[in-house]
PDB file of C-alpha atoms in Angstrom:
ATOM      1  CA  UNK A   1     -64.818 -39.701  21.845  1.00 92.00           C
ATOM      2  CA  UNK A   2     -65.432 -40.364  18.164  1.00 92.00           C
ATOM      3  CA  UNK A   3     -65.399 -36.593  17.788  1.00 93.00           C
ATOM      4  CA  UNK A   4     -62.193 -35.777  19.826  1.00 93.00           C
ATOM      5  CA  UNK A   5     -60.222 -38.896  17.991  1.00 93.00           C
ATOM      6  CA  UNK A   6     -61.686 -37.839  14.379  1.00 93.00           C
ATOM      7  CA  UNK A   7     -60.294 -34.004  15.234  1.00 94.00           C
ATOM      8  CA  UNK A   8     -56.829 -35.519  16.369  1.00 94.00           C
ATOM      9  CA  UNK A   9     -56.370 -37.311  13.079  1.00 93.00           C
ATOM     10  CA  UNK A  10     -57.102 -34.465  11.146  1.00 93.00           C
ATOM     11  CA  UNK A  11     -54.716 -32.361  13.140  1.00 93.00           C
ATOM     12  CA  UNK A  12     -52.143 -34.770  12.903  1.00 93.00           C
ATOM     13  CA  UNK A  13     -52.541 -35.216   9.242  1.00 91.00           C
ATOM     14  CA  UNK A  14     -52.870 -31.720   8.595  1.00 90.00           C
ATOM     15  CA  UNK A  15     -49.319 -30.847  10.575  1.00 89.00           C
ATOM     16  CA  UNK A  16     -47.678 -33.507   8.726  1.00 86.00           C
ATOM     17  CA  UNK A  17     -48.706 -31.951   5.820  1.00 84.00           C
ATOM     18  CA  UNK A  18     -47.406 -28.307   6.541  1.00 84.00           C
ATOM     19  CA  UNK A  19     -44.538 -29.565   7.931  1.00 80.00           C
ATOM     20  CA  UNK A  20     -43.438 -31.704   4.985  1.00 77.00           C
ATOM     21  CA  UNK A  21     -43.810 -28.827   2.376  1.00 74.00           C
ATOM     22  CA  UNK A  22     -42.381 -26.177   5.035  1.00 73.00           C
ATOM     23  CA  UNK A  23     -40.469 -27.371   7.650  1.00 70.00           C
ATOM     24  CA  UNK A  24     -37.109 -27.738   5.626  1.00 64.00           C
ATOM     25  CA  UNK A  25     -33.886 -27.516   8.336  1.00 63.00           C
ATOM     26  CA  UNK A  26     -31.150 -28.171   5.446  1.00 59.00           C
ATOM     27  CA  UNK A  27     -33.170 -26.755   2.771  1.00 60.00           C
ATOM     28  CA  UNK A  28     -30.933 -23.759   2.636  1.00 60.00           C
ATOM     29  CA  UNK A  29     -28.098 -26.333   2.610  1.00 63.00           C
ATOM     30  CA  UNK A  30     -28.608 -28.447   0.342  1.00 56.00           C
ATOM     31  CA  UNK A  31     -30.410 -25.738  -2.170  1.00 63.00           C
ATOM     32  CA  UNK A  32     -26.789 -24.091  -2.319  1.00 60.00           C
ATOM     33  CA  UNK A  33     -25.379 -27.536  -4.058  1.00 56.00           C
ATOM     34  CA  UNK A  34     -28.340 -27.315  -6.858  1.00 59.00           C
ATOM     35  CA  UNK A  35     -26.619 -26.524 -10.133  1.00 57.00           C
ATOM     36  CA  UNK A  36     -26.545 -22.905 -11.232  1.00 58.00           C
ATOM     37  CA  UNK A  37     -28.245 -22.430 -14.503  1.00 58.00           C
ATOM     38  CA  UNK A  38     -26.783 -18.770 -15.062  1.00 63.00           C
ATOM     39  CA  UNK A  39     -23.212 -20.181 -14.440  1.00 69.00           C
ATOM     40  CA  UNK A  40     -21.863 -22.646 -16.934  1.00 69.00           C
ATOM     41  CA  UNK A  41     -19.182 -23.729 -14.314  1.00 69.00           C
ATOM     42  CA  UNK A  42     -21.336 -25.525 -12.221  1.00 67.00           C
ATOM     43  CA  UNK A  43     -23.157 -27.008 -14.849  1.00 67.00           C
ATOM     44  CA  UNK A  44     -21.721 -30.325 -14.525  1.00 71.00           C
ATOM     45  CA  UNK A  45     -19.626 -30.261 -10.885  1.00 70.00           C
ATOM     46  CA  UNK A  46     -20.813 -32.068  -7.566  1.00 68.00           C
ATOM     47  CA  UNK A  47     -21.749 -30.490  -4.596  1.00 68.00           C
ATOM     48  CA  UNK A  48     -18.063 -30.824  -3.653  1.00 73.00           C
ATOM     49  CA  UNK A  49     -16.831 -28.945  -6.433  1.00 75.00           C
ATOM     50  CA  UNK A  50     -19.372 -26.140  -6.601  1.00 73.00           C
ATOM     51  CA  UNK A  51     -18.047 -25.804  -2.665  1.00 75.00           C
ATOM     52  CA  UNK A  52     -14.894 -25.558  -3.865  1.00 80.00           C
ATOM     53  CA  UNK A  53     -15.272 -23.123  -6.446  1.00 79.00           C
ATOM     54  CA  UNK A  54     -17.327 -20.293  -3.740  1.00 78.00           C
ATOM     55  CA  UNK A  55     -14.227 -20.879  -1.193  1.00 84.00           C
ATOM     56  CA  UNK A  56     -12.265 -20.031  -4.178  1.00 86.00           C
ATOM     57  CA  UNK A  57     -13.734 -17.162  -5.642  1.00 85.00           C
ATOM     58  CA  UNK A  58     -14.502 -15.820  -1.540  1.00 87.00           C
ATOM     59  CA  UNK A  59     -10.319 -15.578  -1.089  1.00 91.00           C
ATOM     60  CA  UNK A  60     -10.062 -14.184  -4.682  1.00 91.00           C
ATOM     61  CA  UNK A  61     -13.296 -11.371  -4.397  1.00 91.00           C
ATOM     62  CA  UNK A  62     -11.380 -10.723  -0.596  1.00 91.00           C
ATOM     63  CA  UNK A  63      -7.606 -10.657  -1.553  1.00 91.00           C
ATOM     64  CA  UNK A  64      -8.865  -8.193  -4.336  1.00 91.00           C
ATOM     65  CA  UNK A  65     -10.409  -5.638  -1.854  1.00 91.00           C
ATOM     66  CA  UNK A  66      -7.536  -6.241   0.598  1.00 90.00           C
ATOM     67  CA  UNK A  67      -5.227  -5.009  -2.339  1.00 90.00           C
ATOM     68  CA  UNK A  68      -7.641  -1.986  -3.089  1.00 90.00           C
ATOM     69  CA  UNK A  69      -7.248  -0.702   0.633  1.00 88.00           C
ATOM     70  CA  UNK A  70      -3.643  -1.363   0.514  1.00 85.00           C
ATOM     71  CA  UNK A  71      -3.504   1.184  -2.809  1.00 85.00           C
ATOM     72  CA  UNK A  72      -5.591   3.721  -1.148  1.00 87.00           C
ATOM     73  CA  UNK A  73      -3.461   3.508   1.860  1.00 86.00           C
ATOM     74  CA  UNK A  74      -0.428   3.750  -0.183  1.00 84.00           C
ATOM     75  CA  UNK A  75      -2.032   6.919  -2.141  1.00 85.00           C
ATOM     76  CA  UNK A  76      -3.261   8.794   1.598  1.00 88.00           C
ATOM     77  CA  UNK A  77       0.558   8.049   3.148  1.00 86.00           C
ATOM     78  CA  UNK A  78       1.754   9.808  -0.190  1.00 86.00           C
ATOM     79  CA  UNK A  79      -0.405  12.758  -0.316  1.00 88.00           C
ATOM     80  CA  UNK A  80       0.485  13.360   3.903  1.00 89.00           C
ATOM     81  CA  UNK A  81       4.018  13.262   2.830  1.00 89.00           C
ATOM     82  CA  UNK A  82       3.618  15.374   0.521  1.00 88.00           C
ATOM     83  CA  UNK A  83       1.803  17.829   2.353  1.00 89.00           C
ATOM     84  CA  UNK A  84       4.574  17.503   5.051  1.00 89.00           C
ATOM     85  CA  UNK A  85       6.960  18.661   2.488  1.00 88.00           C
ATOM     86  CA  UNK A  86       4.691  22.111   1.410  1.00 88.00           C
ATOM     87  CA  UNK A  87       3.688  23.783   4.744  1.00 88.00           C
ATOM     88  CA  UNK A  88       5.068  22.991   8.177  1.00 88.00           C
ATOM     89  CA  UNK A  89       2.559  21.323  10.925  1.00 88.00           C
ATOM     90  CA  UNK A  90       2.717  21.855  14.518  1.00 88.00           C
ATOM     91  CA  UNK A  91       3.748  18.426  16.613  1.00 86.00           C
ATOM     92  CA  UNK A  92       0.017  17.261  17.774  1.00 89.00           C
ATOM     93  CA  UNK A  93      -0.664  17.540  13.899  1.00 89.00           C
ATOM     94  CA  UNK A  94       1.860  15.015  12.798  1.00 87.00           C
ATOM     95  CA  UNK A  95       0.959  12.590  16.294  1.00 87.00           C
ATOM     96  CA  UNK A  96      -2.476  12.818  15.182  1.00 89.00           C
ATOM     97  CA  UNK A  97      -2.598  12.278  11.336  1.00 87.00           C
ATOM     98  CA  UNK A  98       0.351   9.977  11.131  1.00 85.00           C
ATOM     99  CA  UNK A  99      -1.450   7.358  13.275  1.00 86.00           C
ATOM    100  CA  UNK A 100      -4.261   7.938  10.776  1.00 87.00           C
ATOM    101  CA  UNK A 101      -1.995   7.389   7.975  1.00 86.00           C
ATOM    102  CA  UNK A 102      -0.350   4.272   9.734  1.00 86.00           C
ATOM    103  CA  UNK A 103       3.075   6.412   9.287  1.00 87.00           C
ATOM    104  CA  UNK A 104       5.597   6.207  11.499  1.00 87.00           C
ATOM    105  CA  UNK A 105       7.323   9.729  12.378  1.00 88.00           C
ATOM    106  CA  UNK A 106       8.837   9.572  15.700  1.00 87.00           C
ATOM    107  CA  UNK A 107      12.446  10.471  15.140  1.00 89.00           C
ATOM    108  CA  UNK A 108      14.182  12.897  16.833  1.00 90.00           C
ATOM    109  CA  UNK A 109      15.669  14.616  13.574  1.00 92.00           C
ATOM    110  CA  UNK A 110      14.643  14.703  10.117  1.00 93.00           C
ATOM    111  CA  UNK A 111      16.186  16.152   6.755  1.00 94.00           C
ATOM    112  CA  UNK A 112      14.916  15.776   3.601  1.00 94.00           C
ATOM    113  CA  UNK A 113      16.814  14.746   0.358  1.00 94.00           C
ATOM    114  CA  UNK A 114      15.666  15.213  -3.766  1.00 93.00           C
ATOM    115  CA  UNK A 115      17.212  12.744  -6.121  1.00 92.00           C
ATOM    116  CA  UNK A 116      17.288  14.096 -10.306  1.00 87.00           C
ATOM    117  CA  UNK A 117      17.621  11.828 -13.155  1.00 85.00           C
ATOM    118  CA  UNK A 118      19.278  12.435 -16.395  1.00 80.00           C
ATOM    119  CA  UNK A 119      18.154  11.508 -19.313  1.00 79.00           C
ATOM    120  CA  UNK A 120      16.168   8.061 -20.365  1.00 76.00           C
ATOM    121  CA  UNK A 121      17.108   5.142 -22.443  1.00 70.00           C
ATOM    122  CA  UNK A 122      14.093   5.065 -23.769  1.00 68.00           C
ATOM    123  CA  UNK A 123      15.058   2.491 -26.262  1.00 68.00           C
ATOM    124  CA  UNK A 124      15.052   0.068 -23.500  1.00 69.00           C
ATOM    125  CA  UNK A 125      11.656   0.878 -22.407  1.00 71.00           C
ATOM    126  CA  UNK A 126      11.970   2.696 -19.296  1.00 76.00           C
ATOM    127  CA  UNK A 127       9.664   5.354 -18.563  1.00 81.00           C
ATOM    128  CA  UNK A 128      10.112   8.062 -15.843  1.00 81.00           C
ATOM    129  CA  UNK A 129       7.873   6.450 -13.369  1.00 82.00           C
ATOM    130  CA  UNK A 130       9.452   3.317 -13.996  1.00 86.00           C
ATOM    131  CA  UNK A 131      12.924   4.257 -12.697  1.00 86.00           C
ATOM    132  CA  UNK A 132      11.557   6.685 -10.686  1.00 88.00           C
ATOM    133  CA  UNK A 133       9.782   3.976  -8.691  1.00 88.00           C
ATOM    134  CA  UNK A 134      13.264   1.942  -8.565  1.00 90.00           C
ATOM    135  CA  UNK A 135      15.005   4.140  -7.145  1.00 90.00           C
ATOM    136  CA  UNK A 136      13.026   5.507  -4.275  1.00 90.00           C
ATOM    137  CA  UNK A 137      12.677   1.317  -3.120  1.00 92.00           C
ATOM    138  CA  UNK A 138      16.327   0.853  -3.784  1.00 93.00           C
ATOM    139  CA  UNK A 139      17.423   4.199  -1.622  1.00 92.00           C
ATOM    140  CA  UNK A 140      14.588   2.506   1.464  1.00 91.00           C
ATOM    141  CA  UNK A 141      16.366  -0.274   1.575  1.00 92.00           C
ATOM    142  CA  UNK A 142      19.742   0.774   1.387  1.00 92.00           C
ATOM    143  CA  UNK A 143      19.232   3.474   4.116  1.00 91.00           C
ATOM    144  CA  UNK A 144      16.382   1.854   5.616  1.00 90.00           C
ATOM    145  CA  UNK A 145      18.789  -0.460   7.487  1.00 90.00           C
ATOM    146  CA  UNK A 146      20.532   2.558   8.853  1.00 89.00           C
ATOM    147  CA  UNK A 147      17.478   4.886   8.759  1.00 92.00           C
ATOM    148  CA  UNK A 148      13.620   5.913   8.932  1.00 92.00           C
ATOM    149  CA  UNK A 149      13.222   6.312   5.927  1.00 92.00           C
ATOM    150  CA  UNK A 150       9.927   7.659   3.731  1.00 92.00           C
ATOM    151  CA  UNK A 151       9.907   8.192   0.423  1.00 90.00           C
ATOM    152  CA  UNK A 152       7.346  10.006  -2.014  1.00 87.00           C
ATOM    153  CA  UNK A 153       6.977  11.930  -5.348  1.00 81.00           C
ATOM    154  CA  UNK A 154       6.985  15.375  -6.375  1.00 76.00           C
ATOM    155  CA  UNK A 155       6.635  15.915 -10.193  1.00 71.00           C
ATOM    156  CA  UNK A 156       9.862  13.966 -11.967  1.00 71.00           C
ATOM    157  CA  UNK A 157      11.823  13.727  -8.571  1.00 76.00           C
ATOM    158  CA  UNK A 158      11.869  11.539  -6.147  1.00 86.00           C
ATOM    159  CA  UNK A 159      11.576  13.109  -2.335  1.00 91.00           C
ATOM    160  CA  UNK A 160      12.999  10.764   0.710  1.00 92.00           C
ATOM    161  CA  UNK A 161      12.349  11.676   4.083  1.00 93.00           C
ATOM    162  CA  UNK A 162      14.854  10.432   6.203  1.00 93.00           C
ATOM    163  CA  UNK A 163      14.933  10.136  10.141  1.00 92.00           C
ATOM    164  CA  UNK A 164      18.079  10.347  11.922  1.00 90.00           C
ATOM    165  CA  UNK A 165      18.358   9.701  15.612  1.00 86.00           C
ATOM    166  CA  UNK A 166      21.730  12.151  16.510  1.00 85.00           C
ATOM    167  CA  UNK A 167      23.571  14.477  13.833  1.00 84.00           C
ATOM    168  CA  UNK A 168      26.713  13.253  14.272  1.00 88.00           C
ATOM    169  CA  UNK A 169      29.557  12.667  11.280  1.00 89.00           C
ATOM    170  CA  UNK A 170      29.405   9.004  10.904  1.00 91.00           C
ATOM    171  CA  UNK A 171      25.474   9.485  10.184  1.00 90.00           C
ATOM    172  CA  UNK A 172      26.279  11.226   7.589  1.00 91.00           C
ATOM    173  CA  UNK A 173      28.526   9.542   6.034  1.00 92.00           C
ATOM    174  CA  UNK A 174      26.577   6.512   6.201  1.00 92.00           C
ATOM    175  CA  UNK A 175      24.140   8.676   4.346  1.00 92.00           C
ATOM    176  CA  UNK A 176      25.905  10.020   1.440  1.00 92.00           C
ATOM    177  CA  UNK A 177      27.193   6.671   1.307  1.00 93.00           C
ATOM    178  CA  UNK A 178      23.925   5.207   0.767  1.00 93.00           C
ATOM    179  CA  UNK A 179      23.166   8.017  -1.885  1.00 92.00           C
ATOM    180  CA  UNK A 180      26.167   7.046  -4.315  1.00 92.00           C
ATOM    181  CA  UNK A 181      25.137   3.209  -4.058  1.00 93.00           C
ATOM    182  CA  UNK A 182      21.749   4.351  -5.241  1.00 92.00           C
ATOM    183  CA  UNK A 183      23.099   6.215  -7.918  1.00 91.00           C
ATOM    184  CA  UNK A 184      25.322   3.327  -8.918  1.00 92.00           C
ATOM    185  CA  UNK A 185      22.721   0.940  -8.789  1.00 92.00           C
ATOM    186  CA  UNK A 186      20.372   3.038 -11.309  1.00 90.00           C
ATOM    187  CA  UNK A 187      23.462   3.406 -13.580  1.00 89.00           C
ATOM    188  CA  UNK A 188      24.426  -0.044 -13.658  1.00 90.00           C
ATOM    189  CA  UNK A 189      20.646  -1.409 -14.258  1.00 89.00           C
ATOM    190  CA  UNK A 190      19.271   1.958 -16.137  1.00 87.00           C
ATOM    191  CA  UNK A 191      22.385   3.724 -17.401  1.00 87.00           C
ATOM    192  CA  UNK A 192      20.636   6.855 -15.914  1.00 88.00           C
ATOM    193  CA  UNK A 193      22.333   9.412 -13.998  1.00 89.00           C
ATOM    194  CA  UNK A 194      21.160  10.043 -10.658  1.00 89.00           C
ATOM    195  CA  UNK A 195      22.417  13.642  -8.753  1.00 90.00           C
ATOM    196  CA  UNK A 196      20.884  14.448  -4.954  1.00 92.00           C
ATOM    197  CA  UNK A 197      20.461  17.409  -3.374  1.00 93.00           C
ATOM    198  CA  UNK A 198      20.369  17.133   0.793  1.00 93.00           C
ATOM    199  CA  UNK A 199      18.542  19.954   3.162  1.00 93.00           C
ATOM    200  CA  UNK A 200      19.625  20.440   6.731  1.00 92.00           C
ATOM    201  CA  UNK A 201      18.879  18.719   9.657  1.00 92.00           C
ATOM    202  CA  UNK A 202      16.145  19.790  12.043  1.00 92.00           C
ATOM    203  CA  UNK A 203      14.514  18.193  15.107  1.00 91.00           C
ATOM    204  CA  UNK A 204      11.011  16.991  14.945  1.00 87.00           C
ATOM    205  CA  UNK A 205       9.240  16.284  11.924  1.00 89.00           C
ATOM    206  CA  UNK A 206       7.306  19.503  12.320  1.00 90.00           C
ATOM    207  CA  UNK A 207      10.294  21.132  10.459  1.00 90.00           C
ATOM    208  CA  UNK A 208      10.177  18.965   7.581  1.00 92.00           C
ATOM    209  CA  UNK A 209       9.214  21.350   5.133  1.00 92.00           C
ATOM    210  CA  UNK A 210      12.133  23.360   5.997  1.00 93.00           C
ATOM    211  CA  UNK A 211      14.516  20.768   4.921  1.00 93.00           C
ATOM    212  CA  UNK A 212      12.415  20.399   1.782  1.00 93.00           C
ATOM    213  CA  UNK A 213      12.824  24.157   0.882  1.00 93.00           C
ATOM    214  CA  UNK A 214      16.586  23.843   1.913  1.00 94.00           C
ATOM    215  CA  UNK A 215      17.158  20.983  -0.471  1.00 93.00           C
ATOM    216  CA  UNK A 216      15.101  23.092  -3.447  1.00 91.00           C
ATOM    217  CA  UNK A 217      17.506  25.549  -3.255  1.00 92.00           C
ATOM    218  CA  UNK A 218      20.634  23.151  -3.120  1.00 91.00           C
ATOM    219  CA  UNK A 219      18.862  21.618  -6.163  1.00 90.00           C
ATOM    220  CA  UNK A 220      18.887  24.749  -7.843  1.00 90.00           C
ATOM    221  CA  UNK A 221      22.895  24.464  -7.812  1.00 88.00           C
ATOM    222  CA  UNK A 222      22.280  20.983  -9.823  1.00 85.00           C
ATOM    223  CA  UNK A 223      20.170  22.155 -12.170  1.00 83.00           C
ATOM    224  CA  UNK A 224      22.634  25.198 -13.051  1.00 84.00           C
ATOM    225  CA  UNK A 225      25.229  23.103 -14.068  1.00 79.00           C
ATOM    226  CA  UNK A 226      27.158  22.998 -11.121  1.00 77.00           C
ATOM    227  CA  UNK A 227      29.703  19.947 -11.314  1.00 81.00           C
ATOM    228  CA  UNK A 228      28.748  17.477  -8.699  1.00 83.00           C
ATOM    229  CA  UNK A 229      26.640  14.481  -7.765  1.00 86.00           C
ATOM    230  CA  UNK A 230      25.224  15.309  -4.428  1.00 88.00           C
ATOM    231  CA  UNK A 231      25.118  19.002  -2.796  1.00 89.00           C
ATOM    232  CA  UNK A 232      23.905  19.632   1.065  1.00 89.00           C
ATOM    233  CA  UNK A 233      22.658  22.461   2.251  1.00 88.00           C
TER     234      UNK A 233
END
């Protein structure tokens, strides 16, 4: 009996023992709170405060990489449209890459239109891409209330892709309406001249880059002096 209680002791004591230097169920807690030495931040903040400052830098570190994807979304959407516009793709191309591409390309008819700027006021400090990028957003939401409307760039012009549901006469004048506020817009805020050159209308998006040739060659009018603001195909 003196044996057995002698061994119980010792087992006893030497549990407590491992337990007290390894047994540690907040340990990973409450090590998180000890001041960082490599971060003069935390130096002199509370447990509280070094909390705060992780939560805060987690939403900053994850706003940052939600902003990266949205870029490289942005850059993919603009390089599909812009591969719409070079070669023509069959119908199960477009269904398949624009849900890829999170584009939306479901109208019945599509036609695509080139805007051309004058020259800069460069003594104002706008650049090319500047008003280039103001007037592609200001056309999307000027016909985007009437339209689907895409936009992306090709060299110094700015492409828009527009989606009609019917070609009938009141859609397009509610489209060359929308061009000439655009290109009042850019001359009030940029005093830059803005001309547009419209290809023809074709069902599906499949025939996109037919439009896009069609408009090239309506452009070529523009660009060889010919005396108006917009020309359609």
């Amino acid at each position: 009996w003196l044996g057995l209680m002698f061994c119980t002791l010792l087992g006893l004591a030497l549990s407590s023992k491992l337990t007290r230097f390894n047994y540690r169920p907040l340990g990973t807690l409450v090590d998180r709170y000890v001041p960082d030495q490599s971060n003069p931040q935390l130096m002199d903040k509370n447990e509280y405060e070094q909390l705060d400052y992780y939560v805060q830098k987690y939403y900053q570190e994850r706003g940052d990489v939600q902003h990266e994807l949205w870029n490289s979304e942005q850059t993919l959407q603009q390089y599909y449209l812009y591969s719409l516009l070079q070669s023509p793709h069959s119908a199960r191309e477009i269904q398949r890459d624009s849900a890829r591409y999170h584009l939306v390309l479901d109208s019945k008819n599509y036609l695509v239109i080139l805007f051309s700027m004058g020259e800069l006021n460069t003594d104002k400090g706008f650049t090319c891409d500047l008003v280039k990028f103001a007037l592609l957003n200001i056309f999307q939401e000027a016909a985007g209330v009437h339209f689907k409307v895409h936009t992306t760039e090709v060299g110094r012009d700015g492409t828009a892709l527009v989606g009609m549901p019917a070609a009938t006469p009141e859609a397009f004048a509610c489209l060359e309406e929308d061009i000439r506020f655009v290109a009042q817009k850019m001359q009030e805020h940029f005093h830059v001249t803005v001309r547009a050159a419209e290809g023809g209308l074709h069902p599906g998006a499949e025939e996109i880059s037919t439009s896009y040739a069609e408009a090239l060659e309506a452009m070529s009018y523009l660009l060889a002096g010919e005396d108006a603001d917009l020309i359609c195909y």
